[in-house]
Structures are given as structure tokens and as C-alpha cells.
Amino acid sequence: MTLTERIESRKILILDGATGSELIARGLIAGECPELWNISHTEIIKDISASYFAAGSDAVLTNTFGGSLLKLRAYNLESQAYELNFWGARNAISVKPEGKFVIGSIGPSGLMLEPFGDITYQEMTDSFVVQVKAMTDAGVDGFMLETFTDLEEIKCAICAVKENSDLPFFASMTFSNTPDGHKTMMGVSVTDFVEAMQSANALLVGSNCGNGILKMIDLAKEFRSVSATINLLLKANAGEPHLHDGVLCYSESPEMFASNLTDLLAISPSAVGGCCGTNPEHIRRIKQVIETV
Amino acid sequence: MNELLEKLSLAVESGKINKLSPYPPAMRGLDGADELCQQALEAGIKPEVILNDALIPGMGRIGKKFSDGKAFVPEMLIAAKAMSAALKHIKPFFTSGEVKRKGVFVIGTVMGDLHDIGKNLVAMMIEGSGWEVIDLGVDVKPEKFLEAINQHPDCVIGLSALLTTTMVNMETIVKQIRAQYPDHKILVGGAPLSHDFCKKIGATFYSSDPQGAVEFLERSVA
Ligand code: B1M
């Protein structure tokens, strides 16, 4: 079954939880490039994907969130972009059980397009092209453009996907609540985002990061009020990060997540998972709840 | 208030950089912060007055809208660009020695952290108030700060962090500085910080905004 057929089957797709906080828990230190671990710590990367598959994820994301040229430039790793993305995909694929999926993660550049910043549209698009090519070659089932906040930037990423691959893509932005509805930090509303993604033919549209499960439910309701028919993707954080005795903690336990999940499921999402601070236990609980309702 | 200063303040708030800049569309063809600041200086208005009565309040208003969720990052960035276009005219007064430099301020966003909008604003305001500012950029490792102190023993160090995950790195940097320079002045700031956190990690002072940072520096030379 292809990813598109799987989504059209209308059975909820269970995604994975966080990659970043799992890497930190396994020893990634500040200032290190997470994508470099795709070739330097392959066993750990495979182990993270395998632990999500074992917990019940139908699809896991590759460790390639920051694999764009512009992101890798900060670590002087631009020249290894193809390799880092290719192996990021291969690591996950190598532990993928039959019938499950691997989705190529593509995150924002961290830089601003003109006129607010100094990156041109061409540079931005090119920065994503190498990710798309490498992961298409490696054999992913689709892409997830995640935590974008600028509509123009996600359009550059979509352009890179469409021109270099026939694979489907999910589009996800990060929102916070404002007096005027949910907006991304660049000021994009849910309506603007949904409309643009419908015309771009995204397989799933939704949000990840930035919000814990309760705020994610409010946001999901706004998505639903904008469109009753979109295939919605939701990946909440395990709450907001805080420091406890110098150790970074997330406040929402797998139990807390699970106990609020029915409200989230009432909004009829097509795909659910977790973002920063969630781990395989969150996914196991999500699966339990989905199977009982 | 002086009409010129009012216009300048509005240009900063609206992100109107110069006459040619197309943003915001409603101000197309009008003078921007660049021209208006030049005109204010030509009209004999003192650089400090321009800074305190036009530039800082303009930036303050857009900052308030941002915190209230009524303006977003693009508006903030473009206002900062307009502010820096105006500051370009004011800086020579300090470098020419017409007004004496108050000291050296070294600022950077701590390692692991790439947020620099707030840090740049703080740097701009401090530079605008007469300090020589050395900006080490983002993702700055402890050694860089130590090197800077080595070169400028009297400098004040400024650390910015926007992520809960990088506040821990701020602590590392302060510890490393303290190990060699127990009494060095270290200013910290950034949205997730607090006075308690500042005290806990042994920094000298916490400011939640650029104005507080400027005031701290003024006190430190008094
Ligand atoms: C030395 O003395 C001083 C004194 C005062 C000082 C000072 C130093 N430094 C600052 N101040 C003070 O004065 C300044 C002027 O008034 C103030 O500075 P501020 O920086 O607070 O204020 C600025 C003027 C405006 N504020 C900002 O510029 C920050 C705005 C928000 C929207 C934001 C932005 C813009 C960005 N982000 Co990021 N981002 C968010 C922010 C959410 C929000 N709405 O605030 C925040 C900070 N980000 C967050 C996150 C999680 C992330 N971000 C990330 C990336 C980015 C962008 C690159 C996209 C962009 C930064 C662009 C840039 N060049 O700076 C990622 C991390 C990248 C990294 N390694 O740093 C990423 C991890 C997202 C991801 N999943 O990839 C959240 C942090 C949560 C937490 N507490 O840890 C966040 C609160 C958003 C959210 N609601 O989740 C004061 O704090």
C-alpha cells in the first residue's frame, strides 16, 4: 500500500514522537549537528526509529529536520548534505517493518527570505532540493515539511519536492494563539495556510511543535472550522520545556497525553503523533487510546 | 513633540527604511528613517534626543504590538532595519569623539541558540547610547567570550538566550568566565530568563529589555 492509499483508507496514521529530545537523551550535546549522527552514530539513529515502530508508529520521520543546505552551512557541512540526508533516510528504512512508512523530514532554514532577511527564493528552494533528491533516492515514502512559519518558505520547500520527486508530502506549520486567532510567528493564519496547502495538493495539512496537547486541541478546532474536509495532521509537544534543577523537563506525561486524546480524536485527525518531549511511551499510549475508541 | 521626530518615530515603528523601500506599501514614496534622521541632525537636533525621543519609542511601540500578538516577526525585523538605517547617521558622532565612548560592550547569543532579533536590538540600543559594541553573533562558545575579555579587560559581557534548552549553556559560559574572572560584569537577558535564574548562575545583572540593559551599563560606569 502506498502512503497515499493508506491515508485514503481513512484509518488514523500513527506518527512518531520527538527525535531531537531523544537524541539529547542519548548524548547529543549543544552545538553538535544532529544530522551528522546519521553517519557517526547510525545505531542510535536506527534505535530511535525502531523504538517508535515498536511502540506502534505507522510512520516515522527521518533525522533530517536540519538537513537543508542553509541549515548545514552553520556547521560547515554543506558539502555532505546529500550523504547526511541519504543515510538519515536509509537508517530509518533499515528498521522499517513491512507495511509501515518512512517520511523524510524537512524543517525550515532558520533564515528569512527577502525583504525581511537576505535569502532569495532561488537560494531557499535550492537549499531543500538536495534533501528531496537524496531521500527520494534512498527510498522514503513521502515528505513532511514541518514547523514552518513562513508561507513563502514552505512554498519553496514544496517547489523543491514537486520538481524533484513524485512522492506525496505533508505540510505542517507551528502556531501560537493571538487575540486574532492562531498565527505563526510570521503572522500566517490557519485559513491562509489551509487554502495555500489545498491548492498545493498536500496529502496532510496540520501543525506540530509549539503547543502541548491542550493548546493543540484548540488549534485543531480552528483548522476544522476552516475546513471540514482536510486531512489533518497533529503532533503536539509534551507541554512547554522548563528547567528543573538544571535538567530540561517536559511537563506532559504519556498518561496526561492519553487522557486528553479523545478530545483530539473528536476533531477527526488523519494522523497523530508527538513532537518535542514526547517519547515512545507517549506513542504506545496514543495507540492504546486509538484502538479502544 | 517636534514634527520631524514624530515622523522618524513612525518610520521606525512602521519599518519604512528609506524613500526607495517598497515597504510598507502605504508609505510608498515617503521619506524613511534614513532620510528623516539625516534631516533631524541637519535641523540641529542632538543625537541623544533623536535616539530617546524618536528611535527608542518607535521601536518600543512595535515591540509592544509584537508582545500583544498584534504584530509579527516580519514587522519586527523590518522595524529593526529602519532603526539601524537611522542609527547609521548617529554613530559617527560617537566614533568621531564628539561624544566620548562610554566603554566596550561585548554581546552574543549563547551556544546552541540562533535567535538574534532581540540580541541585535539590545546591541543597537547600547551602541546608540554611546558604547562601542562588539557583536560576537549567534551560537557563541565560551572561549569566544573569554577571548573578548582577554582583549578588552574592561568590557561588559552580555549574554542572550531565547530557548529553555540553551539557558543551561548560559550557565556554563558564566561559570567558565567566573573561573578566570570572578568579578567580571556579566549582563544576561532573553525571554525565558528571570532574576532568580540570573542569581542562580552567578551573572551580575538581568534585564528583560534593552532599556534596562542600557541603564545597567550607565550605572556600571558611574
Ligand atoms: C545581554 O542583555 C540582554 C538584555 C535583554 C535582552 C537580551 C540580552 N536578549 C534579549 N533581551 C530582551 O530584549 C529584547 C528586545 O526587547 C527581547 O528579545 P526577544 O528575543 O525576547 O524579543 C525579540 C525582540 C522578538 N522575539 C524574537 O525574535 C523571538 C520570536 C520567536 C517567534 C522565534 C523566532 C523569531 C525564531 N525561532 Co524560535 N522563536 C520563538 C519566539 C516566539 C515568540 N513569539 O516570542 C521561540 C523563542 N522559539 C522557540 C523554539 C522552540 C525554536 N525557535 C527556533 C527557531 C527560530 C527561528 C530561526 C525561526 C526564528 C529566529 C530568527 C532569528 N534570526 O532570531 C528553533 C531553535 C533554533 C535555535 N537553535 O536557536 C526552535 C527550537 C523551533 C524548532 N522546532 O526548530 C520557542 C522557545 C521555547 C522555549 N522556551 O524553549 C519560542 C518561544 C516559540 C514557541 N512558542 O515555541 C528581550 O528578551
Coordinates of C-alpha atoms and ligand atoms in Angstrom, one line a residue:
Chain A
M1 CA 0.0 0.0 0.0
T2 CA 1.4 3.4 -0.8
L3 CA 1.3 6.3 1.7
T4 CA -1.5 8.0 -0.3
E5 CA -3.6 4.8 -0.3
R6 CA -3.0 4.4 3.4
I7 CA -4.3 8.0 4.1
E8 CA -7.2 7.5 1.8
S9 CA -8.2 4.3 3.7
R10 CA -9.3 6.8 6.4
K11 CA -7.6 4.8 9.2
I12 CA -5.7 7.1 11.5
L13 CA -2.0 7.1 10.8
I14 CA 0.0 6.9 14.0
L15 CA 3.2 9.0 13.6
D16 CA 6.3 9.0 15.9
G17 CA 7.3 11.2 18.8
A18 CA 10.2 13.6 19.2
T19 CA 13.6 13.0 17.6
G20 CA 15.5 16.0 19.0
S21 CA 14.8 15.3 22.7
E22 CA 15.5 11.6 22.1
L23 CA 18.9 12.5 20.7
I24 CA 19.7 14.8 23.6
A25 CA 18.7 11.9 26.0
R26 CA 21.2 9.7 24.1
G27 CA 24.1 12.2 24.4
L28 CA 23.8 14.8 21.6
I29 CA 25.3 17.9 23.1
A30 CA 24.7 21.6 22.3
G31 CA 26.4 22.8 19.2
E32 CA 26.6 19.4 17.6
C33 CA 24.8 18.8 14.3
P34 CA 22.1 16.2 14.8
E35 CA 22.2 15.1 11.1
L36 CA 25.8 14.2 11.5
W37 CA 24.7 11.4 13.7
N38 CA 23.2 9.8 10.6
I39 CA 26.7 8.7 9.7
S40 CA 28.6 8.9 13.0
H41 CA 26.0 7.2 15.3
T42 CA 23.9 5.1 12.9
E43 CA 23.0 2.5 15.5
I44 CA 21.5 5.2 17.8
I45 CA 19.5 6.7 15.0
K46 CA 18.2 3.3 13.9
D47 CA 17.4 2.5 17.5
I48 CA 15.2 5.7 17.9
S49 CA 13.2 4.8 14.7
A50 CA 12.9 1.1 15.8
S51 CA 11.7 2.1 19.2
Y52 CA 8.9 4.2 17.6
F53 CA 7.9 1.4 15.3
A54 CA 7.9 -1.0 18.2
A55 CA 5.7 1.4 20.2
G56 CA 3.1 1.5 17.4
S57 CA 4.1 4.2 15.0
D58 CA 2.8 3.5 11.5
A59 CA 5.2 6.1 10.1
V60 CA 8.4 7.6 11.4
L61 CA 10.2 10.7 10.4
T62 CA 13.9 10.7 9.3
N63 CA 16.5 12.5 11.3
T64 CA 16.9 15.2 8.6
F65 CA 15.0 18.1 10.1
G66 CA 18.0 20.4 9.7
G67 CA 19.4 18.7 6.6
S68 CA 18.9 21.7 4.2
L69 CA 21.9 23.4 2.8
L70 CA 21.3 26.6 4.7
K71 CA 21.0 24.8 8.0
L72 CA 24.1 22.6 7.4
R73 CA 26.1 25.7 6.4
A74 CA 26.2 26.7 10.0
Y75 CA 28.2 23.6 10.7
N76 CA 30.3 23.7 7.6
L77 CA 28.6 20.5 6.5
E78 CA 27.0 21.8 3.3
S79 CA 29.2 19.6 1.1
Q80 CA 27.9 16.5 2.9
A81 CA 24.3 17.4 2.5
Y82 CA 23.4 14.6 0.1
E83 CA 25.1 11.9 2.2
L84 CA 23.6 13.1 5.5
N85 CA 20.1 13.1 4.1
F86 CA 20.5 9.8 2.2
W87 CA 21.7 8.0 5.3
G88 CA 19.1 9.7 7.5
A89 CA 16.5 8.0 5.3
R90 CA 18.4 4.7 5.0
N91 CA 18.8 4.3 8.8
A92 CA 15.0 4.6 9.3
I93 CA 14.2 2.4 6.3
S94 CA 16.5 -0.3 7.5
V95 CA 14.4 -0.9 10.6
K96 CA 11.0 -0.4 9.0
P97 CA 8.6 -3.3 9.4
E98 CA 6.6 -4.5 6.4
G99 CA 3.6 -2.2 5.7
K100 CA 4.9 0.8 7.6
F101 CA 6.3 4.1 6.3
V102 CA 9.3 6.3 6.5
I103 CA 8.7 10.0 5.9
G104 CA 11.5 12.4 5.0
S105 CA 11.6 15.3 7.5
I106 CA 12.3 18.8 6.1
G107 CA 12.5 21.7 8.6
P108 CA 12.8 25.4 7.9
S109 CA 16.1 27.1 7.1
G110 CA 16.1 29.3 10.2
L111 CA 16.8 32.2 7.9
M112 CA 14.5 34.8 6.4
L113 CA 13.5 35.4 2.8
E114 CA 13.8 38.8 1.3
P115 CA 12.8 41.5 2.1
F116 CA 12.9 40.7 5.8
G117 CA 16.1 38.7 5.6
D118 CA 18.5 38.3 2.7
I119 CA 17.8 34.9 1.3
T120 CA 16.4 34.8 -2.3
Y121 CA 13.6 32.4 -3.3
Q122 CA 16.0 30.6 -5.5
E123 CA 18.6 30.1 -2.7
M124 CA 15.8 28.9 -0.4
T125 CA 14.4 26.4 -2.9
D126 CA 17.9 25.1 -3.8
S127 CA 18.6 24.6 -0.1
F128 CA 15.8 22.0 0.0
V129 CA 16.4 20.3 -3.3
V130 CA 19.3 18.3 -2.1
Q131 CA 17.2 16.9 0.7
V132 CA 14.4 15.9 -1.6
K133 CA 16.8 14.2 -4.1
A134 CA 18.8 12.3 -1.5
M135 CA 15.8 11.0 0.3
T136 CA 13.9 10.1 -2.9
D137 CA 16.9 8.1 -4.0
A138 CA 17.1 6.5 -0.6
G139 CA 13.5 5.3 -0.9
V140 CA 11.3 7.3 1.5
D141 CA 7.5 7.1 1.2
G142 CA 6.9 10.8 1.3
F143 CA 8.0 14.0 2.9
M144 CA 6.9 16.1 5.9
L145 CA 7.6 19.8 5.7
E146 CA 7.4 20.6 9.4
T147 CA 7.5 23.6 11.8
F148 CA 7.4 26.1 9.1
T149 CA 6.2 29.6 10.0
D150 CA 6.6 31.5 6.7
L151 CA 4.2 30.6 3.9
E152 CA 6.7 31.7 1.2
E153 CA 9.4 29.5 2.7
I154 CA 7.1 26.4 2.8
K155 CA 6.2 27.1 -0.8
C156 CA 9.9 27.0 -1.7
A157 CA 10.1 23.6 0.0
I158 CA 7.0 22.4 -1.9
C159 CA 8.5 23.5 -5.1
A160 CA 11.7 21.5 -4.3
V161 CA 9.6 18.4 -3.6
K162 CA 7.4 18.7 -6.7
E163 CA 10.2 19.4 -9.1
N164 CA 12.4 16.6 -7.9
S165 CA 10.1 13.8 -6.8
D166 CA 6.7 12.2 -7.4
L167 CA 6.2 11.5 -3.7
P168 CA 3.4 12.9 -1.6
F169 CA 4.0 15.4 1.1
F170 CA 2.6 16.6 4.5
A171 CA 2.6 20.3 5.3
S172 CA 2.8 21.4 8.9
M173 CA 3.3 24.8 10.5
T174 CA 3.8 26.0 14.1
F175 CA 1.2 28.3 15.5
S176 CA 0.5 30.2 18.7
N177 CA -2.7 31.8 19.9
T178 CA -3.2 35.6 19.4
P179 CA -6.1 37.9 20.1
D180 CA -6.9 37.4 16.4
G181 CA -6.9 33.6 16.2
H182 CA -3.9 31.3 15.8
K183 CA -1.0 32.7 13.8
T184 CA 2.5 31.6 13.1
M185 CA 5.3 33.8 14.3
M186 CA 5.5 35.3 10.8
G187 CA 1.8 36.2 11.0
V188 CA 0.3 33.4 8.9
S189 CA -3.3 32.5 9.8
V190 CA -4.8 29.0 9.8
T191 CA -7.1 30.0 6.9
D192 CA -4.2 31.3 4.7
F193 CA -2.2 28.2 5.4
V194 CA -5.0 25.7 4.7
E195 CA -6.0 27.4 1.5
A196 CA -2.5 27.5 0.2
M197 CA -1.9 23.9 1.0
Q198 CA -5.1 22.7 -0.6
S199 CA -4.1 24.3 -3.8
A200 CA -0.6 22.8 -3.5
N201 CA -2.2 19.4 -3.1
A202 CA -0.6 18.5 0.3
L203 CA -1.6 15.0 1.4
L204 CA -2.0 16.1 5.0
V205 CA -2.1 19.6 6.4
G206 CA -1.7 20.4 10.1
S207 CA 0.5 21.5 12.9
N208 CA 3.4 20.3 15.0
C209 CA 5.5 21.7 17.8
G210 CA 5.0 24.9 19.8
N211 CA 1.9 23.7 21.8
G212 CA 1.1 21.0 24.3
I213 CA -1.8 18.7 23.9
L214 CA -4.5 21.1 25.3
K215 CA -3.5 24.0 23.2
M216 CA -3.1 21.7 20.2
I217 CA -6.8 20.7 20.6
D218 CA -7.8 24.4 20.4
L219 CA -5.7 24.9 17.4
A220 CA -7.1 21.7 15.8
K221 CA -10.6 23.1 16.3
E222 CA -9.7 26.2 14.3
F223 CA -8.3 24.0 11.5
R224 CA -11.6 22.1 11.4
S225 CA -13.7 25.3 11.4
V226 CA -11.7 26.4 8.4
S227 CA -12.2 23.2 6.5
A228 CA -14.4 20.2 7.4
T229 CA -12.7 18.0 4.8
I230 CA -8.9 18.5 5.0
N231 CA -6.8 15.5 6.1
L232 CA -5.5 16.9 9.4
L233 CA -2.1 16.1 10.9
L234 CA -1.4 16.9 14.6
K235 CA 1.8 16.4 16.6
A236 CA 1.7 18.2 20.0
N237 CA 4.7 18.8 22.3
A238 CA 4.7 17.2 25.7
G239 CA 3.9 20.7 27.1
E240 CA 6.5 23.5 27.4
P241 CA 10.1 22.9 28.3
H242 CA 11.2 24.0 31.7
L243 CA 14.4 23.6 33.8
H244 CA 14.2 21.5 36.9
D245 CA 17.4 21.6 38.9
G246 CA 19.3 22.4 35.7
V247 CA 17.7 19.5 33.9
L248 CA 15.4 20.1 31.0
C249 CA 11.9 18.6 31.5
Y250 CA 8.6 18.5 29.7
S251 CA 5.5 18.5 31.8
E252 CA 3.0 16.4 29.9
S253 CA 3.3 12.7 30.8
P254 CA 2.2 9.9 28.4
E255 CA -0.8 9.4 30.8
M256 CA -1.7 13.1 30.5
F257 CA -1.4 13.0 26.8
A258 CA -3.6 9.9 26.6
S259 CA -6.3 11.2 28.8
N260 CA -6.8 14.2 26.5
L261 CA -6.6 12.2 23.3
T262 CA -10.3 11.5 22.9
D263 CA -10.9 15.3 22.6
L264 CA -8.3 15.4 19.9
L265 CA -9.7 12.4 18.1
A266 CA -13.2 14.0 18.2
I267 CA -11.8 16.5 15.6
S268 CA -11.2 13.6 13.2
P269 CA -7.5 13.9 12.5
S270 CA -5.9 11.7 9.8
A271 CA -2.6 11.5 11.5
V272 CA -1.4 12.0 15.1
G273 CA 1.9 11.7 16.9
G274 CA 4.0 13.8 19.3
C275 CA 6.7 16.5 19.0
C276 CA 9.3 17.8 21.4
G277 CA 9.5 16.0 24.7
T278 CA 7.3 13.0 23.6
N279 CA 8.9 9.5 23.6
P280 CA 7.9 6.0 22.6
E281 CA 5.7 5.7 25.7
H282 CA 3.6 8.6 24.5
I283 CA 3.1 6.8 21.2
R284 CA 2.2 3.5 22.9
R285 CA -0.5 5.3 24.9
I286 CA -1.8 7.1 21.8
K287 CA -2.1 3.7 20.1
Q288 CA -3.9 2.2 23.0
V289 CA -6.5 5.0 23.0
I290 CA -7.0 4.9 19.3
E291 CA -7.5 1.1 19.4
T292 CA -10.1 1.4 22.2
V293 CA -12.3 4.1 20.6
Chain B
M1 CA 6.9 66.9 20.0
N2 CA 9.0 68.1 17.0
E3 CA 7.2 67.0 13.8
L4 CA 10.4 65.6 12.3
L5 CA 11.0 63.4 15.3
E6 CA 7.4 62.2 15.2
K7 CA 7.7 61.2 11.6
L8 CA 11.0 59.5 12.3
S9 CA 9.5 57.6 15.2
L10 CA 6.6 56.5 12.9
A11 CA 9.0 55.4 10.2
V12 CA 10.9 53.2 12.6
E13 CA 7.7 51.7 14.0
S14 CA 6.3 51.0 10.5
G15 CA 9.6 49.7 9.1
K16 CA 10.0 52.4 6.5
I17 CA 13.7 52.1 5.9
N18 CA 14.3 54.8 3.2
K19 CA 12.5 56.6 0.5
L20 CA 13.1 53.9 -2.1
S21 CA 12.0 50.9 0.0
P22 CA 8.6 49.5 -1.1
Y23 CA 7.6 48.5 2.5
P24 CA 5.1 49.3 3.9
P25 CA 3.1 49.8 0.8
A26 CA 1.0 52.6 2.4
M27 CA 4.2 54.7 2.8
R28 CA 5.5 54.3 -0.7
G29 CA 7.5 57.4 -1.9
L30 CA 7.7 59.0 1.5
D31 CA 10.9 59.7 3.3
G32 CA 12.1 56.8 5.5
A33 CA 14.1 56.5 8.7
D34 CA 17.3 57.1 6.8
E35 CA 16.3 60.5 5.3
L36 CA 14.4 61.7 8.4
C37 CA 17.2 61.0 10.7
Q38 CA 19.6 62.9 8.5
Q39 CA 17.1 65.8 8.4
A40 CA 16.8 65.8 12.1
L41 CA 20.5 66.1 12.6
E42 CA 20.7 68.8 10.0
A43 CA 17.9 70.7 11.9
G44 CA 20.3 70.7 14.8
I45 CA 18.6 68.1 17.0
K46 CA 21.0 66.3 19.3
P47 CA 21.8 62.6 18.6
E48 CA 20.7 61.7 22.2
V49 CA 17.4 63.4 21.7
I50 CA 16.8 61.7 18.3
L51 CA 17.6 58.3 20.0
N52 CA 15.5 58.8 23.1
D53 CA 12.5 60.7 21.7
A54 CA 12.1 59.1 18.3
L55 CA 14.0 55.8 17.7
I56 CA 13.6 54.1 21.0
P57 CA 9.9 54.9 21.4
G58 CA 9.2 53.8 17.8
M59 CA 10.9 50.5 18.4
G60 CA 9.1 50.3 21.8
R61 CA 5.7 50.6 20.1
I62 CA 6.3 47.9 17.6
G63 CA 7.8 45.7 20.4
K64 CA 4.6 46.2 22.4
K65 CA 2.4 45.2 19.4
F66 CA 4.6 42.1 19.0
S67 CA 4.2 41.0 22.6
D68 CA 0.5 41.6 22.4
G69 CA 0.3 39.3 19.3
K70 CA -0.8 42.2 17.0
A71 CA 2.5 42.4 15.1
F72 CA 4.7 39.5 13.9
V73 CA 8.3 38.8 13.2
P74 CA 8.4 40.4 9.7
E75 CA 7.2 43.7 11.2
M76 CA 9.7 43.5 14.0
L77 CA 12.6 42.7 11.6
I78 CA 11.8 45.5 9.2
A79 CA 11.4 48.0 12.0
A80 CA 14.9 46.9 13.3
K81 CA 16.2 47.5 9.8
A82 CA 14.7 51.0 9.8
M83 CA 16.2 51.7 13.2
S84 CA 19.6 50.7 12.0
A85 CA 19.3 52.9 8.9
A86 CA 18.7 55.8 11.3
L87 CA 21.5 54.8 13.7
K88 CA 24.0 54.8 10.8
H89 CA 23.8 58.6 10.9
I90 CA 24.1 58.8 14.7
K91 CA 27.1 56.5 15.1
P92 CA 29.7 58.9 13.6
F93 CA 29.0 61.3 16.4
F94 CA 30.3 58.8 18.9
T95 CA 33.2 57.4 16.8
S96 CA 34.4 60.9 15.9
G97 CA 34.9 61.5 19.6
E98 CA 32.4 64.4 19.6
V99 CA 30.7 62.4 22.3
K100 CA 33.0 60.2 24.3
R101 CA 32.6 56.4 24.0
K102 CA 31.4 55.1 27.4
G103 CA 33.1 51.7 27.2
V104 CA 33.1 48.4 25.4
F105 CA 30.2 46.1 25.4
V106 CA 30.6 42.5 24.1
I107 CA 27.4 40.7 23.3
G108 CA 26.4 37.3 21.9
T109 CA 23.7 34.7 21.7
V110 CA 24.9 31.7 23.7
M111 CA 25.9 28.4 22.0
G112 CA 23.2 26.3 20.6
D113 CA 20.9 29.3 20.2
L114 CA 20.3 31.0 16.8
H115 CA 17.8 33.7 17.9
D116 CA 19.3 37.1 17.3
I117 CA 16.5 39.6 16.7
G118 CA 16.4 40.6 20.4
K119 CA 20.1 40.5 20.8
N120 CA 20.5 42.8 17.8
L121 CA 18.0 45.2 19.2
V122 CA 19.9 45.3 22.5
A123 CA 23.2 45.8 20.7
M124 CA 21.7 48.6 18.6
M125 CA 20.3 50.4 21.6
I126 CA 23.5 50.1 23.5
E127 CA 25.6 51.3 20.6
G128 CA 23.1 54.1 20.0
S129 CA 23.6 55.2 23.6
G130 CA 27.4 55.6 23.1
W131 CA 29.1 52.3 23.7
E132 CA 31.5 50.5 21.5
V133 CA 29.7 47.2 20.8
I134 CA 31.4 44.0 19.8
D135 CA 28.8 41.6 18.5
L136 CA 30.0 38.0 18.5
G137 CA 26.9 36.8 16.7
V138 CA 24.9 33.7 17.5
D139 CA 25.8 30.2 18.8
V140 CA 28.8 31.7 20.6
K141 CA 31.0 29.3 22.6
P142 CA 32.5 30.1 26.0
E143 CA 36.0 30.5 24.6
K144 CA 34.9 33.4 22.4
F145 CA 33.7 35.4 25.4
L146 CA 36.9 34.6 27.3
E147 CA 39.0 35.8 24.3
A148 CA 37.0 39.0 24.1
I149 CA 37.6 39.7 27.8
N150 CA 41.3 39.0 27.2
Q151 CA 41.4 41.6 24.5
H152 CA 39.1 44.1 26.4
P153 CA 39.7 43.6 30.1
D154 CA 37.2 46.4 31.0
C155 CA 34.4 45.3 28.8
V156 CA 31.0 44.4 30.0
I157 CA 29.8 41.0 28.8
G158 CA 26.2 40.5 27.5
L159 CA 24.6 37.0 27.0
S160 CA 21.3 36.4 25.3
A161 CA 19.3 33.2 25.2
L162 CA 15.8 32.5 23.9
L163 CA 15.5 28.8 24.5
T164 CA 14.9 26.9 27.7
T165 CA 17.4 24.4 26.3
T166 CA 20.2 27.0 25.9
M167 CA 19.7 28.7 29.2
V168 CA 21.8 25.7 30.5
N169 CA 24.6 26.8 28.2
M170 CA 24.4 30.3 29.5
E171 CA 25.2 28.8 32.9
T172 CA 28.2 27.0 31.5
I173 CA 29.5 30.2 30.0
V174 CA 29.1 32.2 33.2
K175 CA 30.9 29.5 35.2
Q176 CA 33.8 29.5 32.7
I177 CA 34.1 33.3 32.8
R178 CA 33.8 33.3 36.7
A179 CA 36.6 30.7 36.9
Q180 CA 39.1 33.1 35.4
Y181 CA 37.5 36.5 36.1
P182 CA 35.4 36.2 39.4
D183 CA 34.2 39.8 39.4
H184 CA 33.7 40.5 35.7
K185 CA 30.4 42.3 34.8
I186 CA 28.0 39.9 33.1
L187 CA 24.6 41.1 31.9
V188 CA 22.1 38.4 30.8
G189 CA 18.7 38.7 29.0
G190 CA 16.2 36.9 26.8
A191 CA 12.6 35.9 27.1
P192 CA 12.8 32.7 29.2
L193 CA 15.2 34.2 31.9
S194 CA 14.4 35.7 35.3
H195 CA 16.1 37.5 38.1
D196 CA 16.2 34.2 40.0
F197 CA 17.9 32.4 37.2
C198 CA 20.5 35.2 36.9
K199 CA 21.2 34.9 40.6
K200 CA 21.4 31.2 40.4
I201 CA 24.0 31.1 37.7
G202 CA 26.1 33.9 39.2
A203 CA 25.6 36.6 36.5
T204 CA 25.8 40.2 37.6
F205 CA 22.5 41.6 36.3
Y206 CA 19.4 40.5 34.4
S207 CA 17.4 42.9 32.2
S208 CA 14.1 41.9 30.5
D209 CA 14.5 44.7 27.9
P210 CA 17.1 46.8 26.1
Q211 CA 16.3 49.9 28.2
G212 CA 17.2 48.1 31.4
A213 CA 20.4 46.9 29.8
V214 CA 21.4 50.5 28.9
E215 CA 20.6 51.6 32.4
F216 CA 22.7 48.9 33.9
L217 CA 25.6 49.9 31.7
E218 CA 25.2 53.6 32.7
R219 CA 25.3 52.6 36.3
S220 CA 28.4 50.4 35.8
V221 CA 30.4 53.4 34.6
A222 CA 29.0 55.9 37.1
Ligands
B1M1 C1 22.6 40.9 27.4 O1 21.4 41.6 27.9 C2 20.3 41.3 27.3 C3 19.2 42.1 27.8 C4 17.9 42.0 27.2 C5 17.8 41.0 26.3 C6 18.8 40.2 25.8 C7 20.1 40.4 26.3 N1 18.4 39.4 24.8 C8 17.1 39.7 24.7 N2 16.7 40.7 25.5 C9 15.4 41.3 25.7 O2 15.4 42.5 24.8 C10 14.9 42.1 23.5 C11 14.2 43.3 22.9 O3 13.1 43.7 23.6 C12 14.0 41.0 23.8 O4 14.4 39.9 23.0 P1 13.4 38.8 22.5 O5 14.3 37.9 21.6 O6 12.8 38.2 23.6 O7 12.4 39.6 21.6 C13 12.6 39.9 20.2 C14 12.6 41.4 20.1 C15 11.5 39.3 19.4 N3 11.4 37.9 19.6 C16 12.0 37.0 18.9 O8 12.8 37.4 18.0 C17 11.7 35.6 19.0 C18 10.4 35.3 18.3 C19 10.0 33.9 18.1 C20 8.8 33.9 17.3 C21 11.1 33.0 17.5 C22 11.8 33.2 16.3 C23 11.8 34.5 15.6 C24 12.6 32.2 15.7 N4 12.8 30.9 16.2 CO1 12.2 30.3 17.9 N5 11.2 31.9 18.2 C25 10.5 31.9 19.4 C26 9.8 33.2 19.5 C27 8.3 33.2 20.0 C28 7.8 34.5 20.4 N6 6.7 34.9 19.8 O9 8.4 35.2 21.1 C29 10.8 30.9 20.4 C30 11.8 31.6 21.3 N7 11.4 29.8 19.6 C31 11.2 28.6 20.1 C32 11.7 27.4 19.6 C33 11.3 26.1 20.3 C34 12.5 27.4 18.4 N8 12.9 28.5 17.7 C35 13.7 28.1 16.7 C36 14.0 28.9 15.5 C37 13.5 30.2 15.3 C38 13.8 31.0 14.0 C39 15.2 30.7 13.4 C40 12.7 30.5 13.0 C41 13.5 32.4 14.5 C42 14.8 33.2 14.9 C43 15.2 34.1 13.8 C44 16.3 35.0 14.3 N9 17.2 35.3 13.4 O10 16.4 35.3 15.5 C45 14.2 26.8 16.8 C46 15.6 26.8 17.6 C47 16.7 27.2 16.7 C48 17.9 27.5 17.6 N10 18.8 26.5 17.7 O11 18.1 28.6 18.1 C49 13.1 26.2 17.7 C50 13.7 25.0 18.6 C51 12.0 25.7 16.8 C52 12.2 24.4 16.1 N11 11.5 23.4 16.4 O12 13.2 24.3 15.3 C53 10.4 28.7 21.4 C54 11.2 28.6 22.7 C55 10.6 27.7 23.7 C56 11.5 27.6 24.9 N12 11.2 28.4 26.0 O13 12.5 27.0 24.9 C57 9.7 30.1 21.2 C58 9.2 30.8 22.5 C59 8.5 29.8 20.3 C60 7.4 28.9 20.9 N13 6.4 29.5 21.4 O14 7.6 27.7 21.0 C61 14.1 40.7 25.3 O15 14.1 39.3 25.6

